CSV table of C-alpha atoms in Angstrom, one decimal:
chain,number,residue,atom,x,y,z
A,1,MET,CA,-21.8,21.7,3.5
A,2,SER,CA,-23.4,24.1,5.0
A,3,VAL,CA,-22.7,25.2,8.6
A,4,GLU,CA,-27.1,24.0,9.7
A,5,ALA,CA,-26.3,20.5,8.4
A,6,ASP,CA,-22.4,20.5,10.2
A,7,ALA,CA,-24.3,22.1,13.9
A,8,GLY,CA,-25.4,18.9,14.8
A,9,ARG,CA,-22.8,15.9,14.1
A,10,LEU,CA,-19.5,17.6,13.9
A,11,ARG,CA,-16.7,14.7,12.5
A,12,THR,CA,-14.4,14.2,15.4
A,13,GLU,CA,-10.6,12.8,15.7
A,14,ALA,CA,-12.5,9.9,16.6
A,15,ASP,CA,-14.0,9.6,12.9
A,16,GLU,CA,-10.7,10.0,11.6
A,17,PRO,CA,-8.5,7.6,12.5
A,18,GLY,CA,-5.5,6.3,10.3
A,19,TRP,CA,-4.2,10.2,10.3
A,20,GLU,CA,-2.4,10.8,13.0
A,21,VAL,CA,1.7,11.4,12.0
A,22,ASP,CA,4.4,8.7,12.1
A,23,PRO,CA,7.2,10.8,14.7
A,24,ASP,CA,9.5,8.9,12.9
A,25,ASP,CA,9.0,10.6,9.0
A,26,ASP,CA,10.9,13.3,9.1
A,27,TRP,CA,9.8,14.8,5.7
A,28,GLY,CA,6.3,13.1,6.5
A,29,LEU,CA,6.2,15.8,9.9
A,30,ALA,CA,7.7,18.7,8.2
A,31,VAL,CA,4.8,18.7,6.0
A,32,VAL,CA,1.8,18.0,7.9
A,33,THR,CA,3.1,21.5,10.3
A,34,THR,CA,3.8,23.3,7.3
A,35,VAL,CA,0.3,22.7,6.2
A,36,GLY,CA,-0.9,23.2,9.4
A,37,ARG,CA,0.4,26.3,9.5
A,38,GLN,CA,-1.1,28.0,6.4
A,39,LEU,CA,-4.5,26.3,7.3
A,40,ARG,CA,-4.1,28.5,10.2
A,41,LEU,CA,-2.6,31.6,8.6
A,42,ARG,CA,-5.3,31.7,6.6
A,43,ARG,CA,-7.9,31.6,8.8
A,44,GLU,CA,-6.8,33.9,11.1
A,45,ALA,CA,-6.4,36.4,8.1
A,46,VAL,CA,-9.6,36.8,7.2
A,47,GLY,CA,-10.7,37.0,11.0
A,48,MET,CA,-12.3,33.7,11.3
A,49,ARG,CA,-11.5,31.4,15.0
A,50,ALA,CA,-11.0,28.1,15.9
A,51,ALA,CA,-14.4,27.5,16.1
A,52,GLU,CA,-16.6,29.1,13.8
A,53,PHE,CA,-13.8,28.1,10.9
A,54,ALA,CA,-14.9,24.2,12.5
A,55,ALA,CA,-18.3,24.7,12.5
A,56,ALA,CA,-17.9,26.4,8.7
A,57,VAL,CA,-16.1,22.4,7.4
A,58,GLY,CA,-17.5,20.4,9.6
A,59,TYR,CA,-15.0,18.8,12.2
A,60,GLY,CA,-14.2,19.3,15.4
A,61,GLU,CA,-12.5,22.3,17.4
A,62,ASP,CA,-10.6,20.2,18.9
A,63,LEU,CA,-8.9,18.1,15.5
A,64,VAL,CA,-9.1,22.0,13.9
A,65,TYR,CA,-6.5,23.1,16.2
A,66,LYS,CA,-5.0,19.3,16.4
A,67,ILE,CA,-4.7,19.8,12.3
A,68,GLU,CA,-3.3,23.3,12.7
A,69,GLY,CA,-1.2,22.4,15.3
A,70,GLY,CA,1.3,19.8,12.9
A,71,LYS,CA,-0.7,16.7,15.2
A,72,ARG,CA,-3.1,15.2,12.8
A,73,ILE,CA,-2.8,14.4,8.9
A,74,PRO,CA,-5.8,16.5,7.2
A,75,ARG,CA,-8.5,14.4,4.6
A,76,PRO,CA,-8.5,15.7,1.1
A,77,GLU,CA,-12.6,17.3,1.8
A,78,TYR,CA,-10.7,19.2,5.0
A,79,LEU,CA,-7.9,20.5,2.5
A,80,ASP,CA,-10.9,21.3,-0.2
A,81,ARG,CA,-13.9,22.6,2.2
A,82,ALA,CA,-10.7,25.2,3.9
A,83,ASP,CA,-10.2,26.1,0.7
A,84,GLU,CA,-13.7,27.9,0.0
A,85,VAL,CA,-14.9,28.7,3.9
A,86,LEU,CA,-11.1,30.2,3.8
A,87,GLY,CA,-11.0,31.9,0.3
A,88,ALA,CA,-8.4,30.4,-1.1
A,89,ASP,CA,-8.5,30.0,-4.9
A,90,GLY,CA,-7.3,26.6,-5.1
A,91,LEU,CA,-4.0,27.3,-2.9
A,92,LEU,CA,-5.3,24.9,0.9
A,93,SER,CA,-6.6,22.6,-2.3
A,94,ALA,CA,-3.0,22.2,-3.5
A,95,MET,CA,-1.5,20.5,-1.1
A,96,LYS,CA,-3.1,17.5,-0.9
A,97,GLU,CA,-1.0,16.0,-2.9
A,98,ASP,CA,2.5,16.1,-1.2
A,99,VAL,CA,-0.1,15.1,2.4
A,100,ALA,CA,-2.1,12.2,0.6
A,101,LYS,CA,2.2,10.7,0.7
A,102,VAL,CA,2.7,11.6,3.9
A,103,ARG,CA,-0.4,9.4,4.9
A,104,TYR,CA,2.3,6.4,4.3
A,105,PRO,CA,4.6,4.6,5.7
A,106,ARG,CA,8.0,6.0,5.6
A,107,LYS,CA,9.4,2.6,4.3
A,108,VAL,CA,5.7,2.1,2.5
A,109,ARG,CA,6.6,5.4,0.0
A,110,ALA,CA,10.1,4.6,0.1
A,111,LEU,CA,8.8,1.4,-2.5
A,112,ALA,CA,6.6,2.7,-3.9
A,113,GLU,CA,8.5,5.2,-5.1
A,114,MET,CA,11.2,3.3,-7.0
A,115,GLU,CA,7.8,0.6,-7.7
A,116,ALA,CA,6.4,3.7,-9.5
A,117,LYS,CA,10.1,4.0,-12.0
A,118,ALA,CA,10.4,0.5,-11.9
A,119,VAL,CA,10.2,-1.3,-15.8
A,120,GLU,CA,10.4,-5.0,-14.8
A,121,MET,CA,10.0,-6.4,-11.4
A,122,GLN,CA,10.3,-10.2,-10.0
A,123,LEU,CA,8.8,-10.9,-6.7
A,124,TYR,CA,8.0,-14.3,-5.0
A,125,GLU,CA,6.7,-14.5,-1.2
A,126,PRO,CA,5.6,-17.7,0.1
A,127,LEU,CA,3.6,-17.4,3.3
A,128,ILE,CA,0.6,-15.1,1.9
A,129,VAL,CA,-0.3,-14.2,-1.2
A,130,HIS,CA,1.9,-11.2,-2.9
A,131,GLY,CA,0.6,-7.8,-1.5
A,132,LEU,CA,0.0,-6.3,-5.0
A,133,LEU,CA,-2.2,-8.7,-6.2
A,134,GLN,CA,-4.8,-9.0,-2.8
A,135,THR,CA,-8.3,-7.9,-3.3
A,136,PRO,CA,-9.0,-5.3,-0.6
A,137,ASP,CA,-10.7,-8.1,2.0
A,138,TYR,CA,-7.8,-10.0,2.0
A,139,THR,CA,-5.4,-7.3,2.8
A,140,ARG,CA,-7.5,-6.0,5.3
A,141,THR,CA,-8.8,-9.2,6.9
A,142,LEU,CA,-4.9,-10.3,7.3
A,143,LEU,CA,-3.7,-7.0,8.8
A,144,MET,CA,-6.6,-7.3,11.2
A,145,MET,CA,-5.5,-10.7,12.0
A,146,ARG,CA,-2.1,-9.7,12.9
A,147,ARG,CA,-1.0,-10.8,16.3
A,148,PRO,CA,0.3,-7.9,18.5
A,149,ALA,CA,-3.5,-6.5,17.0
A,150,TYR,CA,-2.9,-3.0,15.3
A,151,THR,CA,-4.8,-0.5,16.4
A,152,GLU,CA,-8.1,0.6,13.7
A,153,ALA,CA,-5.2,4.1,13.2
A,154,GLU,CA,-3.0,1.0,12.3
A,155,VAL,CA,-5.1,-0.9,10.5
A,156,GLU,CA,-6.1,2.3,7.6
A,157,ARG,CA,-2.8,3.8,8.1
A,158,PHE,CA,-0.9,0.0,6.3
A,159,PHE,CA,-4.3,-0.8,4.9
A,160,VAL,CA,-4.5,2.8,2.5
A,161,ALA,CA,-1.1,2.4,1.9
A,162,ARG,CA,-0.9,-0.9,0.4
A,163,MET,CA,-3.8,0.1,-2.0
A,164,SER,CA,-2.0,2.4,-3.0
A,165,ARG,CA,0.9,0.8,-4.5
A,166,LYS,CA,-1.3,-1.4,-6.9
A,167,SER,CA,-1.6,2.0,-9.4
A,168,VAL,CA,1.6,0.2,-10.3
A,169,PHE,CA,-0.8,-1.8,-13.2
A,170,GLU,CA,-2.3,1.4,-13.8
A,171,ARG,CA,0.5,3.0,-15.1
A,172,GLU,CA,1.0,4.7,-18.5
A,173,SER,CA,4.0,2.5,-19.2
A,174,ALA,CA,3.5,-0.5,-16.6
A,175,PRO,CA,6.6,-2.5,-16.3
A,176,GLU,CA,6.9,-6.2,-17.3
A,177,LEU,CA,5.8,-8.1,-13.7
A,178,GLY,CA,6.9,-11.4,-12.5
A,179,PHE,CA,4.7,-13.3,-9.1
A,180,VAL,CA,5.2,-16.7,-7.5
A,181,LEU,CA,2.9,-18.3,-5.8
A,182,GLU,CA,3.1,-20.9,-2.9
A,183,GLU,CA,-0.2,-23.7,-4.2
A,184,TRP,CA,-0.4,-22.8,0.0
A,185,THR,CA,-1.5,-19.9,-0.3
A,186,LEU,CA,-4.6,-20.3,-2.1
A,187,ARG,CA,-5.9,-23.3,-0.4
A,188,ARG,CA,-5.5,-21.4,3.0
A,189,PRO,CA,-9.6,-19.9,3.1
A,190,ILE,CA,-7.3,-16.5,5.7
A,191,GLY,CA,-11.7,-14.2,6.2
A,192,GLY,CA,-14.3,-17.4,5.1
A,193,ARG,CA,-14.1,-19.1,1.4
A,194,ALA,CA,-16.2,-16.3,0.1
A,195,LEU,CA,-13.0,-14.8,0.5
A,196,LEU,CA,-10.7,-16.8,-1.4
A,197,ARG,CA,-13.0,-17.3,-3.8
A,198,ARG,CA,-12.9,-13.7,-4.1
A,199,GLN,CA,-9.3,-13.3,-4.3
A,200,LEU,CA,-8.6,-16.6,-6.5
A,201,GLU,CA,-11.2,-14.7,-8.9
A,202,HIS,CA,-8.8,-11.6,-8.4
A,203,LEU,CA,-6.1,-13.4,-9.6
A,204,LEU,CA,-6.7,-15.0,-12.8
A,205,GLU,CA,-8.0,-11.3,-14.5
A,206,VAL,CA,-5.0,-9.8,-13.1
A,207,ALA,CA,-3.1,-13.0,-15.5
A,208,GLN,CA,-4.7,-12.4,-18.4
A,209,LEU,CA,-3.4,-8.5,-18.2
A,210,ARG,CA,-0.4,-9.1,-21.2
A,211,HIS,CA,2.7,-8.1,-18.8
A,212,VAL,CA,1.9,-9.8,-15.9
A,213,GLU,CA,3.2,-13.8,-15.9
A,214,LEU,CA,1.8,-15.4,-12.8
A,215,GLN,CA,2.9,-18.8,-11.7
A,216,VAL,CA,2.2,-21.5,-8.9
A,217,MET,CA,4.5,-23.7,-7.1
A,218,PRO,CA,2.5,-26.5,-6.6
A,219,MET,CA,3.0,-28.1,-3.2
A,220,ASN,CA,4.7,-31.8,-4.6
A,221,ARG,CA,7.7,-30.3,-5.6
A,222,GLU,CA,10.8,-31.9,-4.2
A,223,GLU,CA,13.1,-29.4,-4.6
A,224,HIS,CA,12.7,-26.1,-3.8
A,225,ALA,CA,14.7,-22.7,-4.3
A,226,GLY,CA,12.5,-20.3,-2.3
A,227,VAL,CA,13.2,-21.8,0.7
A,228,ASP,CA,14.9,-18.9,2.4
A,229,GLY,CA,12.0,-16.2,2.1
A,230,SER,CA,10.1,-13.7,0.3
A,231,ILE,CA,12.6,-11.8,-3.0
A,232,GLU,CA,12.0,-8.7,-5.0
A,233,LEU,CA,13.5,-7.8,-8.0
A,234,LEU,CA,13.4,-4.3,-9.1
A,235,LYS,CA,15.3,-3.6,-12.1
A,236,PHE,CA,15.0,0.4,-14.2
A,237,LYS,CA,15.3,2.3,-17.0
A,238,ASP,CA,18.8,2.8,-17.0
A,239,GLY,CA,20.2,-0.7,-15.9
A,240,SER,CA,20.2,-0.4,-12.7
A,241,ALA,CA,18.2,-2.8,-10.5
A,242,VAL,CA,17.4,-2.7,-6.7
A,243,GLY,CA,17.0,-6.6,-4.6
A,244,ARG,CA,15.9,-7.8,-1.3
A,245,SER,CA,14.8,-10.8,0.4
A,246,PRO,CA,15.4,-11.9,4.6
A,247,ALA,CA,17.9,-14.0,3.6
A,248,VAL,CA,20.2,-11.0,1.8
A,249,ALA,CA,21.7,-8.5,4.1
A,250,ASN,CA,18.7,-8.0,6.9
A,251,GLY,CA,15.9,-7.9,4.7
A,252,ARG,CA,17.7,-4.1,3.9
A,253,PRO,CA,17.4,-2.9,0.0
A,254,VAL,CA,20.6,-4.6,-2.1
A,255,PHE,CA,22.4,-2.7,-4.8
A,256,ASP,CA,25.5,-4.5,-5.1
A,257,PRO,CA,26.1,-7.0,-8.2
A,258,LYS,CA,26.9,-9.4,-5.8
A,259,TYR,CA,23.8,-9.8,-3.7
A,260,LEU,CA,21.8,-8.7,-6.8
A,261,ARG,CA,23.7,-12.1,-8.6
A,262,ILE,CA,22.6,-14.1,-5.7
A,263,LEU,CA,18.6,-12.8,-5.9
A,264,GLU,CA,18.6,-13.5,-9.7
A,265,LEU,CA,19.7,-16.7,-9.6
A,266,ARG,CA,17.8,-18.2,-6.5
A,267,TYR,CA,14.4,-16.4,-8.3
A,268,GLY,CA,15.4,-18.0,-11.9
A,269,ILE,CA,15.6,-21.8,-10.3
A,270,ILE,CA,11.8,-20.9,-8.5
A,271,ARG,CA,10.1,-19.4,-11.5
A,272,ALA,CA,11.5,-23.5,-13.7
A,273,GLN,CA,10.8,-25.4,-10.9
A,274,ALA,CA,7.0,-23.6,-10.3
A,275,LEU,CA,3.9,-24.4,-13.5
A,276,THR,CA,3.9,-22.3,-16.6
A,277,PRO,CA,2.3,-19.1,-16.3
A,278,ARG,CA,-0.5,-21.1,-18.7
A,279,GLU,CA,-0.3,-24.2,-16.5
A,280,SER,CA,-0.9,-21.6,-13.5
A,281,THR,CA,-4.2,-20.0,-14.0
A,282,ALA,CA,-5.4,-23.3,-14.9
A,283,PHE,CA,-4.8,-24.2,-11.7
A,284,ILE,CA,-6.0,-21.3,-10.0
A,285,GLU,CA,-9.4,-22.5,-12.5
A,286,GLN,CA,-9.7,-25.9,-10.7
A,287,LEU,CA,-8.8,-24.1,-7.1
A,288,LEU,CA,-12.0,-21.7,-8.2
A,289,GLY,CA,-13.6,-24.4,-8.9
A,290,GLU,CA,-12.9,-26.5,-6.0
A,291,THR,CA,-13.8,-23.5,-3.4
């Protein structure tokens, strides 16, 4: 990227949605502040003014000042370009891993860290297709439908965070994953029928994975143990576990065996009431044919 090529079209803050710093995330603020300081010190060490550096990396001067001041999160390509322009020999590019984590809301980051360590996950979501099973289009549509409406920056931030959690399927030692989905969430054409078809096709693809069990709870069940809301149960290699449900401890993560037993019981009954994995796959195929 040359200075001439960028002179007519420098990227500005408006071009970079979803990269503001969460003011309540102390760790994130510390990381972004440290990265910004290193960028400024390196720029000053080579005797380059902010305006010159901005032109060289292809970003607006105002955005450069905000990144150096810890007010904005730099994109990976920004750090790569800064490393090249300032001759940092990979030191600035190496900060991309920590910076990438700051992009995600603190709660999402904590959940993703637990999911990355889990050896088994049991998940029930009654209102929508579970986040780990959503296609990108489905996720973005849900975020755009939220009321009060998210800003574009918030939509982008939450979208990237949710998509990042899907790396759980790509782990070398992937956890055993169990999902129970409600039939009505598979029938509602959120975003249109074409989007729904892609979502159903994606579910059928995921259901073929050997470490995934996907079940559907039919609407015609007269008894349902999931009326108290969603359930998340994560189990770890050392035998410990963590659970979460809006009906237990106000939705906060719980580690107490007493609460975990309650969630285990509810989830076990829900699974027993739902269609088997084989029946569920056939049911989704039928829905796909009707959509």
